[in-house]
Every structure is written in structure tokens, then in C-alpha cells.
Short mmCIF file of N, CA and C in Angstrom, two decimals:
data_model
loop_
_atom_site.label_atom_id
_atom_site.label_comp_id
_atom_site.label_asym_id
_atom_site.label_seq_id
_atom_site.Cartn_x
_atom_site.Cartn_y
_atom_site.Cartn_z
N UNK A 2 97.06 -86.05 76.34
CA UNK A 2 95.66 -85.83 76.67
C UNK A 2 95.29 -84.41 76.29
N UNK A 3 93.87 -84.28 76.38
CA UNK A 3 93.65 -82.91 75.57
C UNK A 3 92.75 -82.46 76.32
N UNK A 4 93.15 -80.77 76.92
CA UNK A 4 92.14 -80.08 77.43
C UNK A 4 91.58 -78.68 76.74
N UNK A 5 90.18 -79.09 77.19
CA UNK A 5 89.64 -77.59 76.79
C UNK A 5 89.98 -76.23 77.44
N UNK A 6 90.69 -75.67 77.23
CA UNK A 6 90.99 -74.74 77.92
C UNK A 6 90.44 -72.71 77.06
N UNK A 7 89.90 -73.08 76.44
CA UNK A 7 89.05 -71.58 76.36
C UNK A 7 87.70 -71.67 75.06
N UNK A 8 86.80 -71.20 75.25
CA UNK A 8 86.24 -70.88 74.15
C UNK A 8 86.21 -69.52 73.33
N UNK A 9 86.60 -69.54 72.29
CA UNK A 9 86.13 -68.03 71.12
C UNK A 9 85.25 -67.47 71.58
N UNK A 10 84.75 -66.43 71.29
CA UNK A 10 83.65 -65.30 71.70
C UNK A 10 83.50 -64.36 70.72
N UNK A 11 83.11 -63.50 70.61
CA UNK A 11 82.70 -62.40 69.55
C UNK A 11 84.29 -61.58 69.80
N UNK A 12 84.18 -61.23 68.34
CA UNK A 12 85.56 -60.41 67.84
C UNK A 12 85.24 -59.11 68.76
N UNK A 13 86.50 -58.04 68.88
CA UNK A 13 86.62 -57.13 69.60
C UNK A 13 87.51 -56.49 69.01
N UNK A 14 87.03 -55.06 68.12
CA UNK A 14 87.85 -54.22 67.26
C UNK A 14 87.79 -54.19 65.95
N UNK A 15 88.91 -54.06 65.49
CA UNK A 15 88.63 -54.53 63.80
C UNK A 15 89.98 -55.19 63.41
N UNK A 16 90.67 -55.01 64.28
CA UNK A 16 92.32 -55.87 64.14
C UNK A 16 92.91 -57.19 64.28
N UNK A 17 91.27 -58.00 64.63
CA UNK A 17 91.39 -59.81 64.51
C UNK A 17 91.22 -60.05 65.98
N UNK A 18 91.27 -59.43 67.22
CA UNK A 18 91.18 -60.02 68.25
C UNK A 18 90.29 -60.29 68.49
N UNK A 19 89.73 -61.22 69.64
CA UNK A 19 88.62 -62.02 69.95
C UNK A 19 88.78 -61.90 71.52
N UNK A 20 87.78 -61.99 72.38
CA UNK A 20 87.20 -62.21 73.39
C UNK A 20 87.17 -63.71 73.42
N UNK A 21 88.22 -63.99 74.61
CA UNK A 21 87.25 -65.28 75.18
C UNK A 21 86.93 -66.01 76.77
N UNK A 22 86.43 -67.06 76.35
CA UNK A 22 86.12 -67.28 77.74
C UNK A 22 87.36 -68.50 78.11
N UNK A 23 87.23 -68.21 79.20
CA UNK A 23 88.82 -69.08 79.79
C UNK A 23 87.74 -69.95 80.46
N UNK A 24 88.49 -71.24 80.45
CA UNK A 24 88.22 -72.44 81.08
C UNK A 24 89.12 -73.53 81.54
N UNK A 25 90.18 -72.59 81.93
CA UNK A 25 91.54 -73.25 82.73
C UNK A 25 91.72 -72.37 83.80
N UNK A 26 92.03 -73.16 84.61
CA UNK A 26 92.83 -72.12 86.12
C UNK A 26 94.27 -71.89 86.09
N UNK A 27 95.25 -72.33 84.62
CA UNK A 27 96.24 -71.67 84.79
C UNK A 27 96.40 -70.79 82.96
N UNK A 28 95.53 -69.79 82.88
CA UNK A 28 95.26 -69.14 81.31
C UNK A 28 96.75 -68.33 81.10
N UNK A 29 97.54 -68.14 82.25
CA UNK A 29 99.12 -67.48 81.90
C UNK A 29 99.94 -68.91 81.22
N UNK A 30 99.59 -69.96 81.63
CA UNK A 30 100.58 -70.99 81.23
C UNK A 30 99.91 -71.82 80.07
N UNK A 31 98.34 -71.95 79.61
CA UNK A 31 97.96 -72.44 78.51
C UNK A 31 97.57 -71.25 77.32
N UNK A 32 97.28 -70.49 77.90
CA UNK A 32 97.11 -69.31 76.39
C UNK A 32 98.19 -68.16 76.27
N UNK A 33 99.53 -68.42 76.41
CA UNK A 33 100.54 -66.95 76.26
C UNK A 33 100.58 -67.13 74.80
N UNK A 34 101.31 -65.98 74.64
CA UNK A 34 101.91 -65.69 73.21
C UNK A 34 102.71 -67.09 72.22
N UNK A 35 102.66 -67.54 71.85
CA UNK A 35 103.48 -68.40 70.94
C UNK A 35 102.56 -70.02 71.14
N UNK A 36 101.58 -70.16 72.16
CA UNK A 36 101.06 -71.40 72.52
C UNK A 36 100.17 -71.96 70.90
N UNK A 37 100.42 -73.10 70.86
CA UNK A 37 99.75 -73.31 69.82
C UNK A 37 98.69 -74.36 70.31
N UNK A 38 97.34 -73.89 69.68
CA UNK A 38 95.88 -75.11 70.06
C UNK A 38 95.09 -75.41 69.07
N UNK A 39 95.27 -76.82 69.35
CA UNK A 39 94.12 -77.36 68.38
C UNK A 39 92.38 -76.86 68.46
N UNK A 40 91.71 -76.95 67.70
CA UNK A 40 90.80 -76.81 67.95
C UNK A 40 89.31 -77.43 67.49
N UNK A 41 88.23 -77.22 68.35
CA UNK A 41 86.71 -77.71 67.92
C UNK A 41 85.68 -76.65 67.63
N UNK A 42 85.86 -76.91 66.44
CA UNK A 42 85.64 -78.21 65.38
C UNK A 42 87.43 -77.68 64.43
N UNK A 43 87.86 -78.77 64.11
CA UNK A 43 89.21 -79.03 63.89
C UNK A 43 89.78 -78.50 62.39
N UNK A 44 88.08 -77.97 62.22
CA UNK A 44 88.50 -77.29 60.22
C UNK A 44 89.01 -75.70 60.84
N UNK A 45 88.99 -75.34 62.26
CA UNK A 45 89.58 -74.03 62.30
C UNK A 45 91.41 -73.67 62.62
N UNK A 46 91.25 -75.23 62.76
CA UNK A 46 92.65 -74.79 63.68
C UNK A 46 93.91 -75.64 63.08
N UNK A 47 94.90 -75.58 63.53
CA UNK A 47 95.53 -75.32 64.62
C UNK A 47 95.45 -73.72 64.66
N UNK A 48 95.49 -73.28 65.88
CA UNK A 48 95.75 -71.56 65.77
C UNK A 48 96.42 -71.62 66.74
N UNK A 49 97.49 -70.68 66.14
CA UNK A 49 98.71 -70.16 67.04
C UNK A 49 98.56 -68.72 67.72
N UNK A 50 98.32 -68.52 69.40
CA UNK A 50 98.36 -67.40 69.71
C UNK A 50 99.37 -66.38 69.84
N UNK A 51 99.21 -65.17 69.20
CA UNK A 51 100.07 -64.22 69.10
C UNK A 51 100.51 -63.07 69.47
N UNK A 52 99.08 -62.55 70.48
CA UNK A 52 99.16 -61.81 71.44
C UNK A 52 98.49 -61.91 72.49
N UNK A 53 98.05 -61.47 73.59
CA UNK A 53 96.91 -61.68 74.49
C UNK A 53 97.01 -60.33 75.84
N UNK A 54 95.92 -59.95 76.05
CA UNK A 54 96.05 -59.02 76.53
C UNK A 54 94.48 -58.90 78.01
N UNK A 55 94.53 -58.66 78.29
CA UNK A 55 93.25 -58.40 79.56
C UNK A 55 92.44 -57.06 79.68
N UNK A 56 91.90 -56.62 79.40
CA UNK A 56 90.88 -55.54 78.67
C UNK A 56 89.45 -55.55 79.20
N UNK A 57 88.76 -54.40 80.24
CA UNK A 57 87.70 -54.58 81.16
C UNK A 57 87.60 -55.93 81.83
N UNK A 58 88.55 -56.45 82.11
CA UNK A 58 88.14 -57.81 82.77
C UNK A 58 87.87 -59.20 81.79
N UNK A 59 88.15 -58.53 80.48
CA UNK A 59 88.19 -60.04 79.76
C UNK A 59 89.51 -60.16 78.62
N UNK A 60 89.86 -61.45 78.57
CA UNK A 60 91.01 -61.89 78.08
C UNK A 60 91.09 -61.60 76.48
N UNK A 61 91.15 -60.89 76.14
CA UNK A 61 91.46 -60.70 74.19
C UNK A 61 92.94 -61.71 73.92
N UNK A 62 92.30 -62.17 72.90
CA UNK A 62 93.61 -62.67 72.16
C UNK A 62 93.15 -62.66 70.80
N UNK A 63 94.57 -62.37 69.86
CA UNK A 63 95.06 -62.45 68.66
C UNK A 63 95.84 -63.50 68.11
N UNK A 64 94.93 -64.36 67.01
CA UNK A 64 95.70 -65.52 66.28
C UNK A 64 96.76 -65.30 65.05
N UNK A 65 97.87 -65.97 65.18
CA UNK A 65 98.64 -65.46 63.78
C UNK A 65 97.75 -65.96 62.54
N UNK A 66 97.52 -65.15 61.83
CA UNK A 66 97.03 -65.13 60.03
C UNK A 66 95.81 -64.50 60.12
N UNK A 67 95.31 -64.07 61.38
CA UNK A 67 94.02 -63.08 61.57
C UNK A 67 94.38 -62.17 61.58
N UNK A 68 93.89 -61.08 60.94
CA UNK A 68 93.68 -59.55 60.94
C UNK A 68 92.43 -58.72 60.83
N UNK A 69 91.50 -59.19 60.70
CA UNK A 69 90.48 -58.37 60.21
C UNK A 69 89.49 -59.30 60.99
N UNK A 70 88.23 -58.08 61.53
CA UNK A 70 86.92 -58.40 61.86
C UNK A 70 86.57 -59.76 61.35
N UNK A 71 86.54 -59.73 60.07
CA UNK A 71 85.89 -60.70 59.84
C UNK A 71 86.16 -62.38 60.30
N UNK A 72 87.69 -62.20 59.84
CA UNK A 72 88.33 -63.51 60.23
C UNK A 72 88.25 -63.92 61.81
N UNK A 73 88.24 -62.93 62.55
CA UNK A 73 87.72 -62.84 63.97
C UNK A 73 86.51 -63.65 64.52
N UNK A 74 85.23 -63.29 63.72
CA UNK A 74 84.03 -63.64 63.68
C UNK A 74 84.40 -64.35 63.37
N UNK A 75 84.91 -65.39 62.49
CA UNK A 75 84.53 -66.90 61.70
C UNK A 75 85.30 -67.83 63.00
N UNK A 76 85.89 -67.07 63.66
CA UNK A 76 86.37 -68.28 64.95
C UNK A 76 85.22 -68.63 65.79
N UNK A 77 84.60 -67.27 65.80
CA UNK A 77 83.65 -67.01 67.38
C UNK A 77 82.90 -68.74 67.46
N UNK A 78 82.88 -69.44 69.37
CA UNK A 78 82.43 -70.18 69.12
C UNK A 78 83.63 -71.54 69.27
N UNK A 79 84.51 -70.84 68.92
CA UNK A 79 85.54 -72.35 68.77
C UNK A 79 86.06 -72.42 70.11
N UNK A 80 85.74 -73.63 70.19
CA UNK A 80 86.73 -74.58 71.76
C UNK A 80 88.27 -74.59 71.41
N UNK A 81 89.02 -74.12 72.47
CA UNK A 81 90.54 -74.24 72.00
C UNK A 81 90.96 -74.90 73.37
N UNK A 82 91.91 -76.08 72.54
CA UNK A 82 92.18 -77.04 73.14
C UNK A 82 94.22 -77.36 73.34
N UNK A 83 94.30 -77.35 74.71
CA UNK A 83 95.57 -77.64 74.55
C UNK A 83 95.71 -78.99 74.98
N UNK A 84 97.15 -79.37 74.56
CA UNK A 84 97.55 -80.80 74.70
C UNK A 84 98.10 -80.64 75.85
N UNK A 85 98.06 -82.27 76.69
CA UNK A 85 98.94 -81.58 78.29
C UNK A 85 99.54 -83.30 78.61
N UNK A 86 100.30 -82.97 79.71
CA UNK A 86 100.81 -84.82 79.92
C UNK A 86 99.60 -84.86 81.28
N UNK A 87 99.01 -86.62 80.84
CA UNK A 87 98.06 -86.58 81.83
C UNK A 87 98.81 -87.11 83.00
N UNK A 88 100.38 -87.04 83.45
CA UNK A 88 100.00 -87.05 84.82
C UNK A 88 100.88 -85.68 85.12
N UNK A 89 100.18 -84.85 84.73
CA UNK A 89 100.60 -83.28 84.64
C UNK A 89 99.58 -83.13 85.61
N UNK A 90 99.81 -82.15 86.98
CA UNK A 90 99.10 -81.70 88.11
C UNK A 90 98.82 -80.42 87.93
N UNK A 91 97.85 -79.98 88.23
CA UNK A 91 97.71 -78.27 88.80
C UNK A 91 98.30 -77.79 89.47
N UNK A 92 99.00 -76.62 89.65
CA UNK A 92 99.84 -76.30 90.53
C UNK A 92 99.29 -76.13 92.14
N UNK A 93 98.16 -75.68 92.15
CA UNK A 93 97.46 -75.33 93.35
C UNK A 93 96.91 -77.29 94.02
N UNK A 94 97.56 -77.77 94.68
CA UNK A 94 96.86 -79.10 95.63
C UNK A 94 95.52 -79.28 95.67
N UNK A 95 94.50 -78.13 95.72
CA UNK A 95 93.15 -77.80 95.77
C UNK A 95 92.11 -77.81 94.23
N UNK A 96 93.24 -78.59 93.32
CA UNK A 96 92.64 -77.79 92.04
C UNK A 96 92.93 -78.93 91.27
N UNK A 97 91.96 -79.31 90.30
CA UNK A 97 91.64 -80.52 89.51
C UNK A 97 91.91 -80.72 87.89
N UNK A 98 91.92 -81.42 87.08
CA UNK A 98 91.74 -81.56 85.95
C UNK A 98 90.10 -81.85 85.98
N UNK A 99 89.81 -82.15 84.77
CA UNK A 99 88.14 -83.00 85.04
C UNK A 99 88.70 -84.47 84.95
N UNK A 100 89.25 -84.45 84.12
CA UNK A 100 89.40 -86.17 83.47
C UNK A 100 90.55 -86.93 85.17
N UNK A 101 90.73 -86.29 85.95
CA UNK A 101 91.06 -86.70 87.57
C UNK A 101 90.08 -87.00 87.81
N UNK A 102 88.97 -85.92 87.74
CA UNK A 102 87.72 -86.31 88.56
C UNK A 102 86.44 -87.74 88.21
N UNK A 103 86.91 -87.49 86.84
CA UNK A 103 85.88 -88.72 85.92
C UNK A 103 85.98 -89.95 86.71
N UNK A 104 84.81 -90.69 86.86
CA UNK A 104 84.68 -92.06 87.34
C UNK A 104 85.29 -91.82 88.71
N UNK A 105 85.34 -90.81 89.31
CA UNK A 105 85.81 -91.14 90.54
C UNK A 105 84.35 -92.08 91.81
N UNK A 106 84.48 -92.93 92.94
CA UNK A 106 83.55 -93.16 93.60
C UNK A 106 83.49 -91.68 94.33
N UNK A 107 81.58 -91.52 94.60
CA UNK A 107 81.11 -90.55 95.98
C UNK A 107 80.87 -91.15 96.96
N UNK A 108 81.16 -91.17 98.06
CA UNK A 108 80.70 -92.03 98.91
C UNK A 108 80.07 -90.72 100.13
N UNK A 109 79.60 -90.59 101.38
CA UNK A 109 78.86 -89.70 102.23
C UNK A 109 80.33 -89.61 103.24
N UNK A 110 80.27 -88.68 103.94
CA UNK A 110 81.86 -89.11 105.34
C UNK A 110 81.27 -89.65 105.98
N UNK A 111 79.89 -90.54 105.62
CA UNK A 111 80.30 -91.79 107.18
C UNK A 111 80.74 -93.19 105.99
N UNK A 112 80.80 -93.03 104.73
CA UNK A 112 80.96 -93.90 103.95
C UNK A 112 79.84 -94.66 102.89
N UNK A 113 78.94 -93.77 103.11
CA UNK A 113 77.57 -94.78 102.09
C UNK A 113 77.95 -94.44 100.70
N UNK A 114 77.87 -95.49 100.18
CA UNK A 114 77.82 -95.44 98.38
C UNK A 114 77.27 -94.05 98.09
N UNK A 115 77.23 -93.14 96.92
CA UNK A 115 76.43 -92.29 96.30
C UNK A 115 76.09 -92.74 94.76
N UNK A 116 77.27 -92.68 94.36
CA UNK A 116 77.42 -92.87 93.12
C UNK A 116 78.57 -92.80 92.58
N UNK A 117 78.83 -92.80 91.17
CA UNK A 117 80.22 -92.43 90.58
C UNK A 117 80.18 -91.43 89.78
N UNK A 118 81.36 -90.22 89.68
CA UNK A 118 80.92 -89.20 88.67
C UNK A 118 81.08 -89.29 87.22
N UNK A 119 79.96 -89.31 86.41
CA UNK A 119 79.63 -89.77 84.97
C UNK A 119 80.34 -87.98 84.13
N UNK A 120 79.91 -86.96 84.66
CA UNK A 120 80.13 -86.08 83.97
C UNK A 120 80.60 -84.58 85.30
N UNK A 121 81.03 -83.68 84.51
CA UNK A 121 81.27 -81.95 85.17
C UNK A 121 80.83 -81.06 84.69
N UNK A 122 80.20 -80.12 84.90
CA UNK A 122 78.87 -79.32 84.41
C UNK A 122 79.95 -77.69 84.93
N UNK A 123 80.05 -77.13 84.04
CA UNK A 123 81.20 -75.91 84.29
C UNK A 123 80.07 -75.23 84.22
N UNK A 124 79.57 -74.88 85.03
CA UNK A 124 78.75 -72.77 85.13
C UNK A 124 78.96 -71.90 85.49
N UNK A 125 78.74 -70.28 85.70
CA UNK A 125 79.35 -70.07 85.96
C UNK A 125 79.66 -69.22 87.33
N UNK A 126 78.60 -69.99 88.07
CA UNK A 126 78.72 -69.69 89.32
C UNK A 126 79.52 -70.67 90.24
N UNK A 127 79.24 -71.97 89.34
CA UNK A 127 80.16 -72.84 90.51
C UNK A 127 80.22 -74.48 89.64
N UNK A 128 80.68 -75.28 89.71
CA UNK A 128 80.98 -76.44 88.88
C UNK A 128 79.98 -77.80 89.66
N UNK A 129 79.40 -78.49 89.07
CA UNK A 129 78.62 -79.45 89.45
C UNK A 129 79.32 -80.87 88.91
N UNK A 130 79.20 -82.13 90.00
CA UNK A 130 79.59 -83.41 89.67
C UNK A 130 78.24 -83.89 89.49
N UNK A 131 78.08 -84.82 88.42
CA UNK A 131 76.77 -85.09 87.95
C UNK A 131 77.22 -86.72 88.15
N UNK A 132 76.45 -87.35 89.42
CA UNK A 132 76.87 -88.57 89.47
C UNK A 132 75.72 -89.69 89.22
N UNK A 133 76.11 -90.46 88.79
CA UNK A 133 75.11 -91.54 88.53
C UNK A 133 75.36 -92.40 89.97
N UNK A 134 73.73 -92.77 90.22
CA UNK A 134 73.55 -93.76 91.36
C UNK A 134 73.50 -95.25 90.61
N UNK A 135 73.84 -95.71 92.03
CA UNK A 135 73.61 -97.83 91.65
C UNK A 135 72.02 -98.25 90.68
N UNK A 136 71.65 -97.27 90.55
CA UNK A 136 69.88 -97.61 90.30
C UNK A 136 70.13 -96.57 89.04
N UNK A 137 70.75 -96.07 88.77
CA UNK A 137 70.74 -95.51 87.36
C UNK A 137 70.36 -94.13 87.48
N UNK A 138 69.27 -93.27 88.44
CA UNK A 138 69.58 -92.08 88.47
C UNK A 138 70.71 -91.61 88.70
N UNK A 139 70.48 -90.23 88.36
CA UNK A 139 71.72 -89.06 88.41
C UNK A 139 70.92 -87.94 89.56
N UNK A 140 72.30 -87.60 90.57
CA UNK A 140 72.11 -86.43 91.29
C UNK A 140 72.99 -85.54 90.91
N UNK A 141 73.15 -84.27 91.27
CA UNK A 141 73.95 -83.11 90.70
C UNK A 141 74.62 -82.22 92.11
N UNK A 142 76.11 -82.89 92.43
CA UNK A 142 76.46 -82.41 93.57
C UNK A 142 77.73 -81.02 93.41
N UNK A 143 77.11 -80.12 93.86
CA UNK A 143 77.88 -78.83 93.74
C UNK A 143 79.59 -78.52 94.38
N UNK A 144 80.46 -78.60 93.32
CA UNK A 144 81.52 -79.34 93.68
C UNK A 144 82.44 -77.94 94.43
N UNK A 145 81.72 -77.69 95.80
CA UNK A 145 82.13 -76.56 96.95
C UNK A 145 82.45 -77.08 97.90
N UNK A 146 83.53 -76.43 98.61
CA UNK A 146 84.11 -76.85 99.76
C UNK A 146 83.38 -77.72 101.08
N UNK A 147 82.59 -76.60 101.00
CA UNK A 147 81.52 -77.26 102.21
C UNK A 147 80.86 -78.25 101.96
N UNK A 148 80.56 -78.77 100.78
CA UNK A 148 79.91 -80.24 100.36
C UNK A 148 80.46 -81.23 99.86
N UNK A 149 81.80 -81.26 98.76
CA UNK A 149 82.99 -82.24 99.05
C UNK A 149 84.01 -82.05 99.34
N UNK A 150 83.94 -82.85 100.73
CA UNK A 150 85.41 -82.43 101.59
C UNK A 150 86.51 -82.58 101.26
N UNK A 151 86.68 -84.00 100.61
CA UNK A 151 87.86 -84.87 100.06
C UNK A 151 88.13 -85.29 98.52
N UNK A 152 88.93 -84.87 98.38
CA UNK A 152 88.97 -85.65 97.08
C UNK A 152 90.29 -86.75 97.21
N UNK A 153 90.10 -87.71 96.96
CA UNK A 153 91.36 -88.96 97.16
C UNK A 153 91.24 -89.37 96.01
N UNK A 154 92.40 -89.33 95.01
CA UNK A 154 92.95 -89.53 93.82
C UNK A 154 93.39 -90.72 94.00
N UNK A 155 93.86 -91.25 94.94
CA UNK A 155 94.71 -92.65 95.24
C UNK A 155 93.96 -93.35 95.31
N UNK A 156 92.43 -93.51 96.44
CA UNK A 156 92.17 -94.65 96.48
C UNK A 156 90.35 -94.14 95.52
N UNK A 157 90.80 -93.02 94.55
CA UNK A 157 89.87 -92.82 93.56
C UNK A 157 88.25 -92.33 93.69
N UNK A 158 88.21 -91.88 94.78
CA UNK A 158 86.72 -91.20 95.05
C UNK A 158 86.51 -89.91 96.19
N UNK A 159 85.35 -89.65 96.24
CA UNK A 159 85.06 -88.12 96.67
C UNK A 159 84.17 -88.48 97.30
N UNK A 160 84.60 -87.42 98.48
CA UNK A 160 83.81 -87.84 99.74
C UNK A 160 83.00 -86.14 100.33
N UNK A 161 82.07 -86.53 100.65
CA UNK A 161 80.99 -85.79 100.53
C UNK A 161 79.98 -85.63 101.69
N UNK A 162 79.85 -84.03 102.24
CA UNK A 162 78.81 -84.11 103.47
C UNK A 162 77.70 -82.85 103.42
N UNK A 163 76.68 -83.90 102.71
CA UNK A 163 75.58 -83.27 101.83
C UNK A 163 74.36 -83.00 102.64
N UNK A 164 74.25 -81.64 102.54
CA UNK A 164 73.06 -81.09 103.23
C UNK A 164 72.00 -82.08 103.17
N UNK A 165 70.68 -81.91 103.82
CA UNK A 165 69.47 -82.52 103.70
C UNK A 165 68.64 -82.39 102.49
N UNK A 166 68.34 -83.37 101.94
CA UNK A 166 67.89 -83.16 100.76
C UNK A 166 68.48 -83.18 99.33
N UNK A 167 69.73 -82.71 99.43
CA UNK A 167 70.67 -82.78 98.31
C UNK A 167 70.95 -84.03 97.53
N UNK A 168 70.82 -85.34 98.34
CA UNK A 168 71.06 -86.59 97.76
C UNK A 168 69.87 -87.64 97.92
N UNK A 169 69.10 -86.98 99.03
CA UNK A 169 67.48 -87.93 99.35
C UNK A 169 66.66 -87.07 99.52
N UNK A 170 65.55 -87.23 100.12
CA UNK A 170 64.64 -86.66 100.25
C UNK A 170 63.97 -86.14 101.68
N UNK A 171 64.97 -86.25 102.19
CA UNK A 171 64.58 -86.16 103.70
C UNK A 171 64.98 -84.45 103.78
N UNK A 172 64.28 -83.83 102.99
CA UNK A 172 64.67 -81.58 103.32
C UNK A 172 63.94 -81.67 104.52
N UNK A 173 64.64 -80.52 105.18
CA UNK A 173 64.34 -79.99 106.41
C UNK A 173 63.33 -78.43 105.64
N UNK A 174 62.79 -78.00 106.42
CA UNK A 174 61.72 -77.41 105.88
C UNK A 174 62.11 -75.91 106.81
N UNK A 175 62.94 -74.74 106.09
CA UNK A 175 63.10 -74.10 106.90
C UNK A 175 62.52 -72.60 106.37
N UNK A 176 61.25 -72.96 106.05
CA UNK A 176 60.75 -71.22 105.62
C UNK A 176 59.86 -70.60 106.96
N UNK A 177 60.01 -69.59 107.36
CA UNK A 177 59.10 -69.04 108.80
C UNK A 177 58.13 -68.85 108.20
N UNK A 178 57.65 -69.25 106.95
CA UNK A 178 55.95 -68.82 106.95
C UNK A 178 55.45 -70.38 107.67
N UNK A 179 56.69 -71.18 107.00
CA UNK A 179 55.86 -72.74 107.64
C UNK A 179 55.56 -72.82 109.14
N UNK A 180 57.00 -72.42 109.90
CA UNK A 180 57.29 -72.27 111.01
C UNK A 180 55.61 -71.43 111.93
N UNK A 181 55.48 -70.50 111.30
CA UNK A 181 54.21 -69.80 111.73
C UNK A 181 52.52 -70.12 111.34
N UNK A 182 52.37 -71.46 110.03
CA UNK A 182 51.42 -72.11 109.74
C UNK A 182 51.11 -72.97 111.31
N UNK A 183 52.53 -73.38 111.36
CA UNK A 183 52.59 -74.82 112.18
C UNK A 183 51.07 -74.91 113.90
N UNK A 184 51.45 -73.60 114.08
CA UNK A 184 50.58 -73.31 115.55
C UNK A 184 49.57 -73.42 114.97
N UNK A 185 48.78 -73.15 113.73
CA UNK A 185 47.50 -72.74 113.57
C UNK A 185 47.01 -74.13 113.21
N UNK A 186 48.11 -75.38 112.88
CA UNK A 186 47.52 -76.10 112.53
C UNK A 186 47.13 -77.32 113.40
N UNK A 187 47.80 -76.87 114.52
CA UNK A 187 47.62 -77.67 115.92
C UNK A 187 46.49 -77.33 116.84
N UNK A 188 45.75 -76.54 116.49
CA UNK A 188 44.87 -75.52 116.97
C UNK A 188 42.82 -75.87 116.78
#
């Protein structure tokens, strides 16, 4: 099975390294020195990493047969993808693949249907399950502790205890300007 685990970014220097963005939670065990990744779009790669280093807070790495700015730039942009066994786990219990999460059922913790998750929306404040309902809409549930509690791999769905409003329409209305309309309108 094949994961995305970083994208290219703009070169950094003039010696071939690149900036990128990580999109794995274990980047010591999919991008070290010698890892080799396929890549998207597939006329760039395979590229073999050859150094990697952490620099103001972002990950540089160097591909073997790059040296120069330029060749740097012509990556920027590329998805690098490693191969993994899919019943390969995360090390952390708390921590997912996507393709675990795909098609899983949502159901509410008292048990109501939601939907099933069609897609995962990586941003970069926080990761969203984008689930399709029985009726064909899609809601977009923010995949945080406090809103899915459970994830059950075994019996295949995610269980979920979603503020007001988040999945219907029933918001609670909590701005004090309303709160302070309210008297005047009883009046």
C-alpha cells in the first residue's frame, strides 16, 4: 500500500536541498537517509533520500543525483510517497493511517447513523472526516478528541459526540449581544 508521506517545497540554498512538508507522524522512520520514494507525478521519481536535516523548524532534505538549485526547484511540489504493509500500525494506539479510517461507519455515542467517511481533509490546524450522509449530503467532522471519542477498527466505525449544530441544525445561540437583545424583545 502506498502512503503519502511528504510534499516538496521550494529549494533551500544552492546545494539541491529542499524544504518539505511532512505528512506522516513517524518522518524519522519514513524519510531517513537511504529511504527510497516513489513519487507524484511519477516522471520525478523514484528519489532516493540522502541526507535530511531540521533547520528553523523545517525538515530539509537532499536527493541523490541533485546538486544544484535548479534541480531542487524542478522537484518543488512533488508528493513523496512511501510503500508500507497495510496491516502495518502506527506506533502510537491513538494514531491512524487514513486508508484505516476510509469507509469507516459514524454513528453519535447514543448510536444514530451519521454517515460513512468518504474522504480526510489534512489542514493545518487540525484534520477533518468528510462524511457522507444516507441522503447523500456531506458533513465535515473535526477529527479532535473531544468530538470523536472512539475509533473501533474491529467492528469498523467512529463514534462521535458532536456539539450542537455540527451535524443538524439545532445551534445553541451563545453570543451576549443576543443574550441582551432577548429582554428588549419581550418588552
Amino acid at each position: 500500500m502506498q502512503l503519502v508521506v511528504a510534499r516538496i517545497g521550494r529549494a533551500h540554498g544552492i546545494k539541491g536541498e529542499v524544504t518539505v512538508e511532512v505528512r506522516t507522524d513517524e518522518p524519522e522512520l519514513r524519510l531517513g537517509p537511504g529511504a527510497v520514494l516513489a513519487t507524484d507525478p511519477a516522471s520525478t521519481g523514484p528519489l532516493t533520500i540522502e541526507t535530511g536535516r531540521v533547520h528553523s523548524g523545517r525538515l530539509l532534505l537532499r536527493f541523490a543525483g541533485v546538486r544544484d538549485r535548479t534541480g531542487a526547484e524542478a522537484l518543488r511540489n512533488t508528493l513523496l510517497i512511501a510503500e508500507i504493509d497495510p496491516e502495518e500500525l502506527p506506533e502510537d494506539p491513538d494514531e491512524f493511517y487514513d486508508h484505516q479510517l476510509m469507509d469507516l461507519d459514524v454513528v453519535t455515542k447514543d448510536g444514530a447513523e451519521v454517515g460513512r467517511i468518504t474522504e480526510i481533509s489534512h489542514l493545518p490546524s487540525q484534520d477533518l472526516f468528510i462524511v457522507e450522509r444516507p441522503d447523500g449530503s456531506e458533513v465535515m467532522i473535526p477529527f479532535v478528541e473531544e468530538i470523536v471519542t472512539e475509533i473501533d477498527l474491529e467492528e469498523q466505525r467512529a463514534v462521535i459526540d458532536p456539539p450542537p449544530g455540527l451535524i443538524d441544525d439545532r445551534a445553541e445561540i451563545a453570543s451576549a449581544r443576543d443574550a441582551e437583545a432577548a429582554p428588549e424583545d419581550q418588552a
